[in-house]
XYZ file of C-alpha atoms in Angstrom:
312
model
C 11.601 14.498 25.575
C 7.968 15.092 24.574
C 6.977 15.778 20.943
C 3.493 16.712 19.739
C 2.470 16.371 16.089
C -0.422 17.825 14.115
C -1.372 17.860 10.427
C -4.970 18.380 9.224
C -4.798 15.776 6.445
C -1.727 13.520 6.526
C -1.678 10.018 7.988
C -0.634 10.365 11.643
C 0.494 6.738 12.020
C 3.215 7.060 9.403
C 4.602 10.195 11.034
C 4.289 9.038 14.628
C 5.868 5.647 13.947
C 8.610 7.196 11.815
C 9.494 9.783 14.442
C 9.543 7.162 17.189
C 11.963 5.050 15.135
C 14.263 8.023 14.590
C 13.977 9.372 18.148
C 13.473 6.318 20.398
C 14.255 8.401 23.463
C 11.238 10.652 22.784
C 7.551 10.355 23.603
C 5.714 11.264 20.397
C 1.972 11.796 20.228
C -0.649 13.267 17.932
C -2.037 16.459 19.394
C -5.800 16.437 19.943
C -8.185 19.126 21.112
C -7.906 19.491 24.875
C -4.334 18.142 25.057
C -2.546 20.348 27.612
C 0.176 17.827 28.423
C 3.886 18.642 28.458
C 5.708 19.167 25.165
C 9.261 20.144 24.243
C 8.838 20.227 20.473
C 5.912 20.618 18.076
C 5.762 19.426 14.462
C 2.881 21.126 12.702
C 0.935 22.161 9.651
C -1.879 24.719 10.141
C -1.914 24.190 13.913
C -4.859 25.382 15.989
C -3.758 28.219 18.275
C -4.679 26.094 21.275
C -1.965 23.588 20.367
C 0.931 26.022 20.808
C -0.397 28.611 23.263
C 0.964 28.602 26.822
C 3.500 25.862 26.233
C 7.185 25.899 27.161
C 8.338 24.707 23.773
C 11.988 24.511 22.755
C 11.244 24.496 19.029
C 8.471 24.302 16.445
C 8.892 22.635 13.050
C 6.664 23.540 10.116
C 6.074 20.634 7.729
C 6.967 22.534 4.589
C 9.464 24.922 3.009
C 6.954 27.770 3.116
C 5.936 29.227 6.473
C 3.648 32.050 5.320
C 0.587 30.219 6.656
C 1.865 29.837 10.212
C 3.351 33.344 10.189
C -0.074 34.702 9.273
C -1.517 32.753 12.188
C 1.073 34.382 14.450
C 0.229 37.840 13.149
C -3.434 37.182 13.915
C -2.650 35.640 17.299
C 0.763 36.825 18.606
C 0.348 34.979 21.901
C 0.248 31.671 20.043
C 4.043 31.362 19.944
C 6.463 33.698 21.750
C 9.355 35.182 19.758
C 11.734 33.305 22.027
C 10.602 29.934 20.625
C 12.544 29.117 17.433
C 10.466 28.251 14.364
C 12.006 26.027 11.679
C 11.070 25.219 8.095
C 12.090 22.321 5.876
C 15.061 23.475 3.808
C 14.963 20.784 1.109
C 13.995 17.221 2.133
C 13.499 16.150 -1.482
C 11.597 19.252 -2.595
C 14.512 20.755 -4.542
C 14.676 17.729 -6.827
C 10.939 17.904 -7.501
C 11.261 21.602 -8.380
C 14.179 20.759 -10.662
C 12.077 18.187 -12.502
C 9.166 20.565 -12.971
C 11.260 23.544 -14.058
C 13.417 21.526 -16.462
C 10.344 20.007 -18.116
C 8.795 23.453 -18.640
C 11.951 25.190 -19.857
C 12.840 22.441 -22.336
C 9.242 22.257 -23.518
C 9.147 25.975 -24.251
C 12.586 25.900 -25.860
C 11.693 22.980 -28.144
C 8.241 24.494 -28.839
C 6.300 21.397 -27.848
C 3.114 23.399 -27.195
C 3.247 24.611 -30.807
C 3.667 21.041 -31.989
C 0.697 20.013 -29.875
C -1.409 22.668 -31.555
C -0.214 21.502 -34.975
C -1.126 17.933 -34.042
C -4.673 19.012 -33.253
C -4.829 20.719 -36.656
C -3.168 17.742 -38.413
C -0.535 20.133 -39.684
C 2.996 18.880 -40.441
C 5.571 21.648 -40.055
C 9.026 21.433 -38.445
C 9.667 24.423 -36.171
C 12.946 26.142 -35.383
C 13.756 26.596 -31.684
C 15.113 29.940 -30.485
C 18.853 30.528 -30.336
C 20.123 28.677 -27.270
C 22.581 31.419 -26.316
C 19.747 33.960 -26.199
C 17.209 31.797 -24.396
C 17.925 33.307 -20.991
C 16.306 31.734 -17.938
C 15.904 33.962 -14.908
C 14.994 32.719 -11.432
C 13.421 35.025 -8.872
C 14.832 33.771 -5.578
C 18.258 32.357 -4.780
C 17.501 30.139 -1.798
C 17.886 26.375 -1.657
C 15.098 25.741 -4.193
C 16.122 28.534 -6.550
C 19.731 27.418 -6.566
C 18.639 23.840 -7.142
C 16.636 24.808 -10.222
C 19.550 26.829 -11.608
C 21.876 23.882 -11.040
C 19.576 21.522 -12.938
C 19.376 23.910 -15.918
C 23.126 24.534 -16.187
C 23.745 21.387 -18.266
C 21.488 22.617 -21.087
C 23.656 25.587 -21.969
C 21.088 28.359 -21.519
C 22.240 31.709 -20.097
C 21.172 31.717 -16.458
C 20.491 34.592 -14.096
C 19.002 35.063 -10.655
C 17.513 37.901 -8.649
C 17.372 38.034 -4.868
C 16.797 40.531 -2.095
C 20.459 40.576 -1.083
C 23.699 39.883 -3.031
C 24.436 36.267 -3.923
C 27.262 34.538 -5.792
C 26.368 31.428 -7.830
C 28.811 29.719 -10.194
C 27.816 30.121 -13.840
C 24.889 32.412 -13.029
C 24.596 36.153 -13.600
C 23.281 37.510 -10.323
C 21.172 40.583 -9.580
C 19.839 41.862 -6.293
C 17.662 44.539 -4.790
C 14.895 46.650 -6.336
C 17.378 48.782 -8.276
C 18.595 45.750 -10.291
C 15.227 44.111 -10.961
C 14.677 45.863 -14.313
C 18.095 44.781 -15.602
C 17.370 41.212 -14.499
C 14.047 41.170 -16.367
C 15.200 42.904 -19.543
C 16.546 39.847 -21.415
C 14.845 37.048 -19.472
C 12.991 34.748 -21.872
C 11.751 32.391 -19.136
C 10.910 33.835 -15.723
C 10.676 31.355 -12.842
C 9.266 32.480 -9.505
C 10.795 30.807 -6.454
C 10.619 33.726 -4.043
C 9.491 33.305 -0.429
C 6.129 34.657 0.663
C 6.669 38.020 2.352
C 4.770 41.317 2.407
C 7.292 42.637 -0.136
C 6.625 39.824 -2.624
C 2.814 39.975 -2.428
C 1.450 41.078 -5.855
C 5.025 41.650 -7.048
C 4.339 40.092 -10.449
C 2.005 42.571 -12.100
C 1.661 44.451 -15.387
C 4.627 46.816 -14.822
C 6.906 43.893 -14.008
C 5.686 41.646 -16.832
C 6.069 44.487 -19.341
C 9.790 44.601 -18.553
C 10.248 41.091 -19.958
C 10.946 40.622 -23.674
C 7.741 40.241 -25.650
C 6.801 36.579 -25.960
C 8.507 35.497 -22.743
C 7.267 32.563 -20.652
C 6.430 32.499 -16.946
C 6.564 29.664 -14.429
C 5.265 30.059 -10.868
C 6.481 27.432 -8.400
C 6.388 29.700 -5.342
C 3.174 31.307 -4.118
C 0.005 32.441 -5.856
C -0.005 35.610 -3.752
C 2.982 36.854 -5.751
C 0.921 37.237 -8.944
C -1.831 39.659 -9.891
C -3.783 37.113 -11.894
C -5.791 39.672 -13.896
C -2.499 41.231 -15.040
C -1.117 37.814 -15.920
C -4.157 37.080 -18.084
C -3.818 40.452 -19.823
C -0.173 39.716 -20.585
C -1.107 36.334 -22.070
C -3.965 37.780 -24.141
C -1.794 40.588 -25.517
C 1.130 38.326 -26.415
C 3.474 39.968 -23.927
C 3.664 36.470 -22.462
C 3.621 33.516 -24.825
C 2.851 30.964 -22.132
C 2.554 30.386 -18.415
C 2.838 27.299 -16.233
C 1.243 27.657 -12.813
C 1.313 25.427 -9.755
C 0.021 27.990 -7.228
C -2.839 30.511 -7.212
C -4.280 33.415 -5.258
C -7.188 31.181 -4.177
C -6.749 27.434 -3.737
C -8.450 25.332 -4.908
C -8.825 27.551 -7.967
C -12.519 28.479 -8.402
C -14.208 26.562 -11.218
C -15.189 29.757 -13.046
C -11.672 31.220 -13.056
C -10.494 32.075 -16.613
C -7.092 30.468 -16.032
C -8.731 27.036 -16.357
C -9.567 27.543 -20.017
C -6.753 29.780 -21.252
C -5.066 28.055 -24.216
C -1.572 29.211 -23.224
C -1.701 28.188 -19.573
C -0.623 24.846 -18.112
C -1.802 24.198 -14.557
C -1.115 21.778 -11.722
C -2.832 21.768 -8.289
C 0.010 22.903 -5.970
C 1.940 19.675 -6.442
C 5.264 20.903 -7.877
C 7.053 19.774 -4.716
C 5.251 17.934 -1.961
C 6.603 17.154 1.503
C 8.168 13.683 1.466
C 7.572 12.216 4.934
C 10.745 10.115 5.241
C 13.064 12.893 4.116
C 11.195 15.411 6.291
C 11.392 13.167 9.351
C 15.126 12.639 8.825
C 15.613 16.423 8.764
C 13.404 17.115 11.791
C 14.902 14.321 13.907
C 18.421 15.522 13.132
C 17.424 19.114 13.946
C 15.904 18.105 17.295
C 19.079 16.226 18.243
C 21.107 19.306 17.287
C 18.927 21.460 19.550
C 19.279 18.919 22.358
C 23.053 19.331 22.088
C 22.725 23.085 22.513
C 23.328 24.009 18.872
C 21.150 25.683 16.246
C 20.154 23.561 13.214
C 19.455 24.746 9.675
C 16.054 26.066 8.700
C 15.587 28.722 11.393
C 12.895 31.181 10.283
C 13.446 34.928 10.555
C 9.918 36.011 11.441
C 10.539 39.594 10.351
C 11.775 38.596 6.898
C 9.137 35.883 6.581
C 11.394 32.915 5.780
């Protein structure tokens, strides 16, 4: 079994040694320009087209939960990877827990009004503040996949009303579920905290715009843990300036790194992180990939198979 690996920035030694330990029967190598040698599987992030073109691969593994980048590469260069070669994404591998941590910190911070206290601290003003009614502080999650469900699970213990919206019907214990375009308005109508965990697809590009944000209750909060392409940033800024949104926490942006002159940097009601809400954890990712390869070797299909038409 031959495995080729490529990542533009991560340490190859850690990955190559880890994969060899987990798959001692395999020959694992870092792909380099000009490498035309045999390969059964490829493990990649932002692979050059040359790496995958004209190979008889049995599977390709993207080193992340999102596959919009490699799917865009395939749209630009369809010959890079035939439809017959299965493409897999990381389903969790420790990312769900990181998303849970981030989302819980934001939701509790907004509920307990810690940003208001921070402002009072700067003004040396002593004034206890009353949090909103817990039973009306509804948290809505856009997306009901592994990460969306994980965030909902982590918030259940705090007693907030929870709801989710997804493309197709879902059933989640303790969560009011909505699906399809016809139920989006009802989902948004009472959502005090909107969390975006949708996949990147043509349908979700620029989904979060002025018409959508105006369907939230005035003074709602917004958290984006998914993709910057989902948000029309000018509309988001208008919603913050007008008070339609009270606050936003953003981990992803239309352009990354975010340009230095972008007004999001200095907006008083925006908290930002540099696309670090959930990073790929090498050991967990290698465990998943090694197990998936062994499943394929046994003639079965592992979890994480990407539907290229749906985009995830």
